[in-house]
Amino acid sequence: DTEVTQTPKHLVMGMTNKKSLKCEQHMGHRAMYWYKQKAKKPPELMFVYSYEKLSINESVPSRFSPECPNSSLLNLHLHALQPEDSALYLCASSQDLRQAGYTFGSGTRLTVV
Amino acid sequence: DAKTTQPNSMESNEEEPVHLPCNHSTISGTDYIHWYRQLPSQGPEYVIHGLTSNVNNRMASLAIAEDRKSSTLILHRATLRDAAVYYCILEYGGAQKLVFGQGTRLTINP
């Protein structure tokens, strides 16, 4: 298995809802990432997990809450989002080695109404 | 984080080679150079990466300048499926993370 799987592919949520995005990989990668991508812009790094511990938080608002339950799973919990948070949310993983490439999922298209 | 500079867009013809340039004048000695591409409605796809020496794989070649301040991604024979946004990224030596720049939108003409 050489993929990063993200679910759901599409999500519409209200500003008072709580929802979660899920990311899964079975490549034995020990580093996992969340990125946010607005239309026609490059992906922006949000969080980095290394060996199931949060190692980087790029000053992301607390309405986004990441969780890494085990080495294969990465969740992003969403609460009280704003319409401007509508974007493509990408998950990625890599071996915890700097001579490795990163594998990205296809993303979850989130719309906040 | 070290920055990269790429042309906003480039155009080439099918079955011809494509050379995509990237400047990274503030690169440090431990920064890896990565290239990814992104097709519409998909996540970025790994193309190639390297540190100092030129690199080849089944998708492309990476030519790194001797002073490491620039690099070129070479697609040897472009196809229509190579039309995408290509990102040149420095993997910062102090932390394992990729910070994307604006990228180059590559158009391939039939």
PDB file of C-alpha atoms in Angstrom:
ATOM      1  CA  ASP A   1       0.000   0.000   0.000  1.00  0.00           C
ATOM      2  CA  THR A   2       1.639   3.235  -1.151  1.00  0.00           C
ATOM      3  CA  GLU A   3      -1.226   5.636  -0.577  1.00  0.00           C
ATOM      4  CA  VAL A   4      -2.448   8.212   1.867  1.00  0.00           C
ATOM      5  CA  THR A   5      -6.226   7.901   2.197  1.00  0.00           C
ATOM      6  CA  GLN A   6      -8.336  10.846   3.280  1.00  0.00           C
ATOM      7  CA  THR A   7     -12.004  10.756   4.252  1.00  0.00           C
ATOM      8  CA  PRO A   8     -14.424  12.226   3.573  1.00  0.00           C
ATOM      9  CA  LYS A   9     -13.624  13.564   0.106  1.00  0.00           C
ATOM     10  CA  HIS A  10     -16.174  16.360   0.487  1.00  0.00           C
ATOM     11  CA  LEU A  11     -17.653  17.940   3.625  1.00  0.00           C
ATOM     12  CA  VAL A  12     -20.148  20.740   4.120  1.00  0.00           C
ATOM     13  CA  MET A  13     -20.550  21.996   7.663  1.00  0.00           C
ATOM     14  CA  GLY A  14     -22.241  24.833   9.486  1.00  0.00           C
ATOM     15  CA  MET A  15     -20.347  27.283  11.638  1.00  0.00           C
ATOM     16  CA  THR A  16     -21.665  25.688  14.839  1.00  0.00           C
ATOM     17  CA  ASN A  17     -20.943  22.092  13.816  1.00  0.00           C
ATOM     18  CA  LYS A  18     -18.171  19.797  14.998  1.00  0.00           C
ATOM     19  CA  LYS A  19     -16.659  17.503  12.404  1.00  0.00           C
ATOM     20  CA  SER A  20     -13.469  15.522  11.883  1.00  0.00           C
ATOM     21  CA  LEU A  21     -11.229  14.803   8.914  1.00  0.00           C
ATOM     22  CA  LYS A  22      -9.423  11.489   8.803  1.00  0.00           C
ATOM     23  CA  CYS A  23      -6.119  10.485   7.211  1.00  0.00           C
ATOM     24  CA  GLU A  24      -4.646   6.983   7.071  1.00  0.00           C
ATOM     25  CA  GLN A  25      -1.425   5.483   5.735  1.00  0.00           C
ATOM     26  CA  HIS A  26       0.042   1.989   5.974  1.00  0.00           C
ATOM     27  CA  MET A  27       3.519   2.665   4.595  1.00  0.00           C
ATOM     28  CA  GLY A  28       5.179   2.703   8.019  1.00  0.00           C
ATOM     29  CA  HIS A  29       5.813   6.431   7.726  1.00  0.00           C
ATOM     30  CA  ARG A  30       6.484   8.075  11.089  1.00  0.00           C
ATOM     31  CA  ALA A  31       5.894  11.703  10.116  1.00  0.00           C
ATOM     32  CA  MET A  32       2.449  13.009   9.147  1.00  0.00           C
ATOM     33  CA  TYR A  33       1.281  16.442   8.091  1.00  0.00           C
ATOM     34  CA  TRP A  34      -1.825  18.588   7.613  1.00  0.00           C
ATOM     35  CA  TYR A  35      -1.866  21.250   4.908  1.00  0.00           C
ATOM     36  CA  LYS A  36      -4.565  23.746   3.915  1.00  0.00           C
ATOM     37  CA  GLN A  37      -4.942  24.874   0.303  1.00  0.00           C
ATOM     38  CA  LYS A  38      -7.136  27.725  -0.870  1.00  0.00           C
ATOM     39  CA  ALA A  39      -8.167  27.972  -4.514  1.00  0.00           C
ATOM     40  CA  LYS A  40      -5.274  28.820  -6.877  1.00  0.00           C
ATOM     41  CA  LYS A  41      -2.816  29.061  -3.967  1.00  0.00           C
ATOM     42  CA  PRO A  42      -0.042  26.698  -2.859  1.00  0.00           C
ATOM     43  CA  PRO A  43      -0.596  24.373   0.117  1.00  0.00           C
ATOM     44  CA  GLU A  44       0.124  25.945   3.520  1.00  0.00           C
ATOM     45  CA  LEU A  45       1.562  23.808   6.290  1.00  0.00           C
ATOM     46  CA  MET A  46      -0.605  23.573   9.414  1.00  0.00           C
ATOM     47  CA  PHE A  47       0.729  20.768  11.633  1.00  0.00           C
ATOM     48  CA  VAL A  48       3.524  18.201  11.722  1.00  0.00           C
ATOM     49  CA  TYR A  49       3.471  15.007  13.771  1.00  0.00           C
ATOM     50  CA  SER A  50       6.642  13.008  14.260  1.00  0.00           C
ATOM     51  CA  TYR A  51       6.437   9.612  15.971  1.00  0.00           C
ATOM     52  CA  GLU A  52       2.855  10.419  17.025  1.00  0.00           C
ATOM     53  CA  LYS A  53       3.878  13.631  18.792  1.00  0.00           C
ATOM     54  CA  LEU A  54       3.021  17.126  17.594  1.00  0.00           C
ATOM     55  CA  SER A  55       6.311  18.698  16.552  1.00  0.00           C
ATOM     56  CA  ILE A  56       5.188  21.759  14.579  1.00  0.00           C
ATOM     57  CA  ASN A  57       2.082  23.952  14.852  1.00  0.00           C
ATOM     58  CA  GLU A  58       2.253  26.792  12.344  1.00  0.00           C
ATOM     59  CA  SER A  59       0.216  29.166  14.550  1.00  0.00           C
ATOM     60  CA  VAL A  60      -3.049  27.548  13.523  1.00  0.00           C
ATOM     61  CA  PRO A  61      -6.231  28.806  15.288  1.00  0.00           C
ATOM     62  CA  SER A  62      -7.513  26.566  18.066  1.00  0.00           C
ATOM     63  CA  ARG A  63     -10.714  25.806  16.152  1.00  0.00           C
ATOM     64  CA  PHE A  64      -8.488  23.296  14.317  1.00  0.00           C
ATOM     65  CA  SER A  65      -7.368  20.491  16.641  1.00  0.00           C
ATOM     66  CA  PRO A  66      -5.097  17.715  15.353  1.00  0.00           C
ATOM     67  CA  GLU A  67      -4.835  14.251  16.846  1.00  0.00           C
ATOM     68  CA  CYS A  68      -2.581  11.293  16.079  1.00  0.00           C
ATOM     69  CA  PRO A  69      -4.112   8.192  17.749  1.00  0.00           C
ATOM     70  CA  ASN A  70      -1.458   5.838  16.322  1.00  0.00           C
ATOM     71  CA  SER A  71       1.303   5.737  13.750  1.00  0.00           C
ATOM     72  CA  SER A  72      -1.116   5.096  10.862  1.00  0.00           C
ATOM     73  CA  LEU A  73      -3.863   7.590  11.645  1.00  0.00           C
ATOM     74  CA  LEU A  74      -4.106  11.366  11.721  1.00  0.00           C
ATOM     75  CA  ASN A  75      -7.283  13.281  12.500  1.00  0.00           C
ATOM     76  CA  LEU A  76      -8.168  16.957  12.247  1.00  0.00           C
ATOM     77  CA  HIS A  77     -11.050  17.977  14.497  1.00  0.00           C
ATOM     78  CA  LEU A  78     -12.991  21.026  13.401  1.00  0.00           C
ATOM     79  CA  HIS A  79     -15.164  23.227  15.601  1.00  0.00           C
ATOM     80  CA  ALA A  80     -16.744  26.662  15.155  1.00  0.00           C
ATOM     81  CA  LEU A  81     -15.182  27.218  11.750  1.00  0.00           C
ATOM     82  CA  GLN A  82     -15.664  30.332   9.653  1.00  0.00           C
ATOM     83  CA  PRO A  83     -16.581  30.508   5.959  1.00  0.00           C
ATOM     84  CA  GLU A  84     -13.003  31.609   5.200  1.00  0.00           C
ATOM     85  CA  ASP A  85     -11.833  28.215   6.458  1.00  0.00           C
ATOM     86  CA  SER A  86     -13.370  26.647   3.359  1.00  0.00           C
ATOM     87  CA  ALA A  87     -10.482  25.007   1.502  1.00  0.00           C
ATOM     88  CA  LEU A  88      -8.910  21.745   0.407  1.00  0.00           C
ATOM     89  CA  TYR A  89      -7.310  20.034   3.408  1.00  0.00           C
ATOM     90  CA  LEU A  90      -4.409  17.799   2.489  1.00  0.00           C
ATOM     91  CA  CYS A  91      -2.728  15.120   4.555  1.00  0.00           C
ATOM     92  CA  ALA A  92       0.790  13.883   3.824  1.00  0.00           C
ATOM     93  CA  SER A  93       3.232  11.401   5.286  1.00  0.00           C
ATOM     94  CA  SER A  94       6.935  10.663   5.034  1.00  0.00           C
ATOM     95  CA  GLN A  95       9.537   8.418   6.547  1.00  0.00           C
ATOM     96  CA  ASP A  96      11.249  10.265   9.364  1.00  0.00           C
ATOM     97  CA  LEU A  97      14.332  10.597   7.223  1.00  0.00           C
ATOM     98  CA  ARG A  98      15.362  13.670   5.319  1.00  0.00           C
ATOM     99  CA  GLN A  99      16.297  11.737   2.239  1.00  0.00           C
ATOM    100  CA  ALA A 100      12.700  10.638   1.631  1.00  0.00           C
ATOM    101  CA  GLY A 101       9.876  12.034  -0.482  1.00  0.00           C
ATOM    102  CA  TYR A 102       6.462  12.903   0.899  1.00  0.00           C
ATOM    103  CA  THR A 103       3.221  11.159  -0.090  1.00  0.00           C
ATOM    104  CA  PHE A 104       0.085  13.299  -0.238  1.00  0.00           C
ATOM    105  CA  GLY A 105      -3.549  12.277  -0.110  1.00  0.00           C
ATOM    106  CA  SER A 106      -6.141  13.661  -2.521  1.00  0.00           C
ATOM    107  CA  GLY A 107      -7.588  15.914   0.149  1.00  0.00           C
ATOM    108  CA  THR A 108     -10.923  16.745   1.738  1.00  0.00           C
ATOM    109  CA  ARG A 109     -12.814  19.595   0.100  1.00  0.00           C
ATOM    110  CA  LEU A 110     -14.363  21.496   3.035  1.00  0.00           C
ATOM    111  CA  THR A 111     -17.121  24.069   2.682  1.00  0.00           C
ATOM    112  CA  VAL A 112     -18.224  26.053   5.736  1.00  0.00           C
ATOM    113  CA  VAL A 113     -21.663  27.600   5.425  1.00  0.00           C
TER     114      VAL A 113
ATOM    115  CA  ASP B   1      12.661  29.023   5.973  1.00  0.00           C
ATOM    116  CA  ALA B   2      14.651  29.379   2.768  1.00  0.00           C
ATOM    117  CA  LYS B   3      12.647  30.624  -0.220  1.00  0.00           C
ATOM    118  CA  THR B   4      12.419  29.564  -3.842  1.00  0.00           C
ATOM    119  CA  THR B   5      11.645  31.617  -6.961  1.00  0.00           C
ATOM    120  CA  GLN B   6       9.994  30.088 -10.020  1.00  0.00           C
ATOM    121  CA  PRO B   7       8.420  31.521 -13.171  1.00  0.00           C
ATOM    122  CA  ASN B   8       4.633  31.785 -12.823  1.00  0.00           C
ATOM    123  CA  SER B   9       3.971  29.855 -16.012  1.00  0.00           C
ATOM    124  CA  MET B  10       5.697  28.010 -18.845  1.00  0.00           C
ATOM    125  CA  GLU B  11       4.496  26.433 -22.046  1.00  0.00           C
ATOM    126  CA  SER B  12       5.950  23.583 -24.063  1.00  0.00           C
ATOM    127  CA  ASN B  13       5.001  21.143 -26.785  1.00  0.00           C
ATOM    128  CA  GLU B  14       4.175  17.487 -26.504  1.00  0.00           C
ATOM    129  CA  GLU B  15       7.121  15.090 -26.945  1.00  0.00           C
ATOM    130  CA  GLU B  16       9.678  17.859 -26.393  1.00  0.00           C
ATOM    131  CA  PRO B  17      11.933  18.241 -23.323  1.00  0.00           C
ATOM    132  CA  VAL B  18      10.938  20.735 -20.664  1.00  0.00           C
ATOM    133  CA  HIS B  19      13.352  22.567 -18.366  1.00  0.00           C
ATOM    134  CA  LEU B  20      11.724  24.108 -15.299  1.00  0.00           C
ATOM    135  CA  PRO B  21      14.042  26.514 -13.437  1.00  0.00           C
ATOM    136  CA  CYS B  22      14.139  27.325  -9.738  1.00  0.00           C
ATOM    137  CA  ASN B  23      16.268  29.844  -7.857  1.00  0.00           C
ATOM    138  CA  HIS B  24      17.069  29.323  -4.184  1.00  0.00           C
ATOM    139  CA  SER B  25      19.894  31.728  -3.443  1.00  0.00           C
ATOM    140  CA  THR B  26      19.459  31.513   0.360  1.00  0.00           C
ATOM    141  CA  ILE B  27      19.771  27.729   0.491  1.00  0.00           C
ATOM    142  CA  SER B  28      21.858  26.354   3.329  1.00  0.00           C
ATOM    143  CA  GLY B  29      24.142  23.354   3.199  1.00  0.00           C
ATOM    144  CA  THR B  30      21.654  20.943   4.737  1.00  0.00           C
ATOM    145  CA  ASP B  31      18.538  21.935   2.766  1.00  0.00           C
ATOM    146  CA  TYR B  32      17.191  19.300   0.389  1.00  0.00           C
ATOM    147  CA  ILE B  33      15.669  20.443  -2.933  1.00  0.00           C
ATOM    148  CA  HIS B  34      12.284  18.842  -3.616  1.00  0.00           C
ATOM    149  CA  TRP B  35      10.010  18.987  -6.665  1.00  0.00           C
ATOM    150  CA  TYR B  36       6.329  18.131  -6.553  1.00  0.00           C
ATOM    151  CA  ARG B  37       3.558  18.586  -9.081  1.00  0.00           C
ATOM    152  CA  GLN B  38      -0.143  19.047  -8.615  1.00  0.00           C
ATOM    153  CA  LEU B  39      -2.856  18.267 -11.123  1.00  0.00           C
ATOM    154  CA  PRO B  40      -6.288  19.908 -10.774  1.00  0.00           C
ATOM    155  CA  SER B  41      -8.376  18.526  -7.900  1.00  0.00           C
ATOM    156  CA  GLN B  42      -5.555  16.262  -6.718  1.00  0.00           C
ATOM    157  CA  GLY B  43      -2.965  16.336  -3.963  1.00  0.00           C
ATOM    158  CA  PRO B  44       0.660  17.144  -4.782  1.00  0.00           C
ATOM    159  CA  GLU B  45       2.646  14.282  -6.272  1.00  0.00           C
ATOM    160  CA  TYR B  46       6.316  13.666  -5.491  1.00  0.00           C
ATOM    161  CA  VAL B  47       8.558  14.052  -8.538  1.00  0.00           C
ATOM    162  CA  ILE B  48      12.167  14.073  -7.355  1.00  0.00           C
ATOM    163  CA  HIS B  49      14.502  15.440  -4.705  1.00  0.00           C
ATOM    164  CA  GLY B  50      18.223  15.831  -4.094  1.00  0.00           C
ATOM    165  CA  LEU B  51      20.901  17.469  -1.987  1.00  0.00           C
ATOM    166  CA  THR B  52      24.021  18.163  -4.040  1.00  0.00           C
ATOM    167  CA  SER B  53      24.364  15.734  -6.938  1.00  0.00           C
ATOM    168  CA  ASN B  54      22.154  15.503 -10.010  1.00  0.00           C
ATOM    169  CA  VAL B  55      19.385  12.920  -9.649  1.00  0.00           C
ATOM    170  CA  ASN B  56      17.457  10.820 -12.143  1.00  0.00           C
ATOM    171  CA  ASN B  57      14.324   8.741 -11.754  1.00  0.00           C
ATOM    172  CA  ARG B  58      11.616   7.379 -14.021  1.00  0.00           C
ATOM    173  CA  MET B  59       9.692  10.650 -13.984  1.00  0.00           C
ATOM    174  CA  ALA B  60      12.359  13.310 -14.378  1.00  0.00           C
ATOM    175  CA  SER B  61      15.909  14.510 -13.802  1.00  0.00           C
ATOM    176  CA  LEU B  62      17.075  17.115 -11.324  1.00  0.00           C
ATOM    177  CA  ALA B  63      20.082  19.216 -12.224  1.00  0.00           C
ATOM    178  CA  ILE B  64      21.583  21.113  -9.282  1.00  0.00           C
ATOM    179  CA  ALA B  65      24.000  24.000  -9.837  1.00  0.00           C
ATOM    180  CA  GLU B  66      27.442  23.622  -8.363  1.00  0.00           C
ATOM    181  CA  ASP B  67      26.812  26.459  -5.869  1.00  0.00           C
ATOM    182  CA  ARG B  68      23.342  24.999  -5.134  1.00  0.00           C
ATOM    183  CA  LYS B  69      21.704  28.396  -5.606  1.00  0.00           C
ATOM    184  CA  SER B  70      19.558  27.122  -8.461  1.00  0.00           C
ATOM    185  CA  SER B  71      18.214  23.896  -9.870  1.00  0.00           C
ATOM    186  CA  THR B  72      16.359  22.690 -12.960  1.00  0.00           C
ATOM    187  CA  LEU B  73      13.720  20.000 -13.249  1.00  0.00           C
ATOM    188  CA  ILE B  74      13.954  18.253 -16.598  1.00  0.00           C
ATOM    189  CA  LEU B  75      11.060  16.346 -18.137  1.00  0.00           C
ATOM    190  CA  HIS B  76      12.702  14.499 -20.990  1.00  0.00           C
ATOM    191  CA  ARG B  77       9.677  14.048 -23.239  1.00  0.00           C
ATOM    192  CA  ALA B  78       6.574  15.938 -22.173  1.00  0.00           C
ATOM    193  CA  THR B  79       3.113  14.442 -22.543  1.00  0.00           C
ATOM    194  CA  LEU B  80      -0.272  16.078 -22.070  1.00  0.00           C
ATOM    195  CA  ARG B  81      -0.467  14.362 -18.662  1.00  0.00           C
ATOM    196  CA  ASP B  82       2.514  16.426 -17.501  1.00  0.00           C
ATOM    197  CA  ALA B  83       0.420  19.611 -17.524  1.00  0.00           C
ATOM    198  CA  ALA B  84       0.324  20.654 -13.862  1.00  0.00           C
ATOM    199  CA  VAL B  85       1.611  23.150 -11.317  1.00  0.00           C
ATOM    200  CA  TYR B  86       5.212  22.284 -10.458  1.00  0.00           C
ATOM    201  CA  TYR B  87       6.543  23.277  -7.050  1.00  0.00           C
ATOM    202  CA  CYS B  88      10.216  23.627  -6.186  1.00  0.00           C
ATOM    203  CA  ILE B  89      10.573  23.387  -2.407  1.00  0.00           C
ATOM    204  CA  LEU B  90      13.467  23.502   0.027  1.00  0.00           C
ATOM    205  CA  GLU B  91      13.176  21.059   2.895  1.00  0.00           C
ATOM    206  CA  TYR B  92      14.560  23.225   5.646  1.00  0.00           C
ATOM    207  CA  GLY B  93      17.549  21.622   7.322  1.00  0.00           C
ATOM    208  CA  GLY B  94      16.408  22.378  10.840  1.00  0.00           C
ATOM    209  CA  ALA B  95      13.018  20.705  10.628  1.00  0.00           C
ATOM    210  CA  GLN B  96      11.383  18.030   8.547  1.00  0.00           C
ATOM    211  CA  LYS B  97       8.771  20.033   6.701  1.00  0.00           C
ATOM    212  CA  LEU B  98       7.969  21.262   3.200  1.00  0.00           C
ATOM    213  CA  VAL B  99       6.963  24.904   2.758  1.00  0.00           C
ATOM    214  CA  PHE B 100       5.500  25.470  -0.706  1.00  0.00           C
ATOM    215  CA  GLY B 101       6.215  28.487  -2.903  1.00  0.00           C
ATOM    216  CA  GLN B 102       3.980  29.750  -5.698  1.00  0.00           C
ATOM    217  CA  GLY B 103       4.992  27.148  -8.289  1.00  0.00           C
ATOM    218  CA  THR B 104       5.089  27.141 -12.101  1.00  0.00           C
ATOM    219  CA  ARG B 105       1.968  26.320 -14.092  1.00  0.00           C
ATOM    220  CA  LEU B 106       3.144  24.160 -17.002  1.00  0.00           C
ATOM    221  CA  THR B 107       0.996  23.992 -20.135  1.00  0.00           C
ATOM    222  CA  ILE B 108       1.690  21.316 -22.744  1.00  0.00           C
ATOM    223  CA  ASN B 109       0.491  21.939 -26.285  1.00  0.00           C
ATOM    224  CA  PRO B 110      -0.500  18.962 -28.464  1.00  0.00           C
TER     225      PRO B 110
END
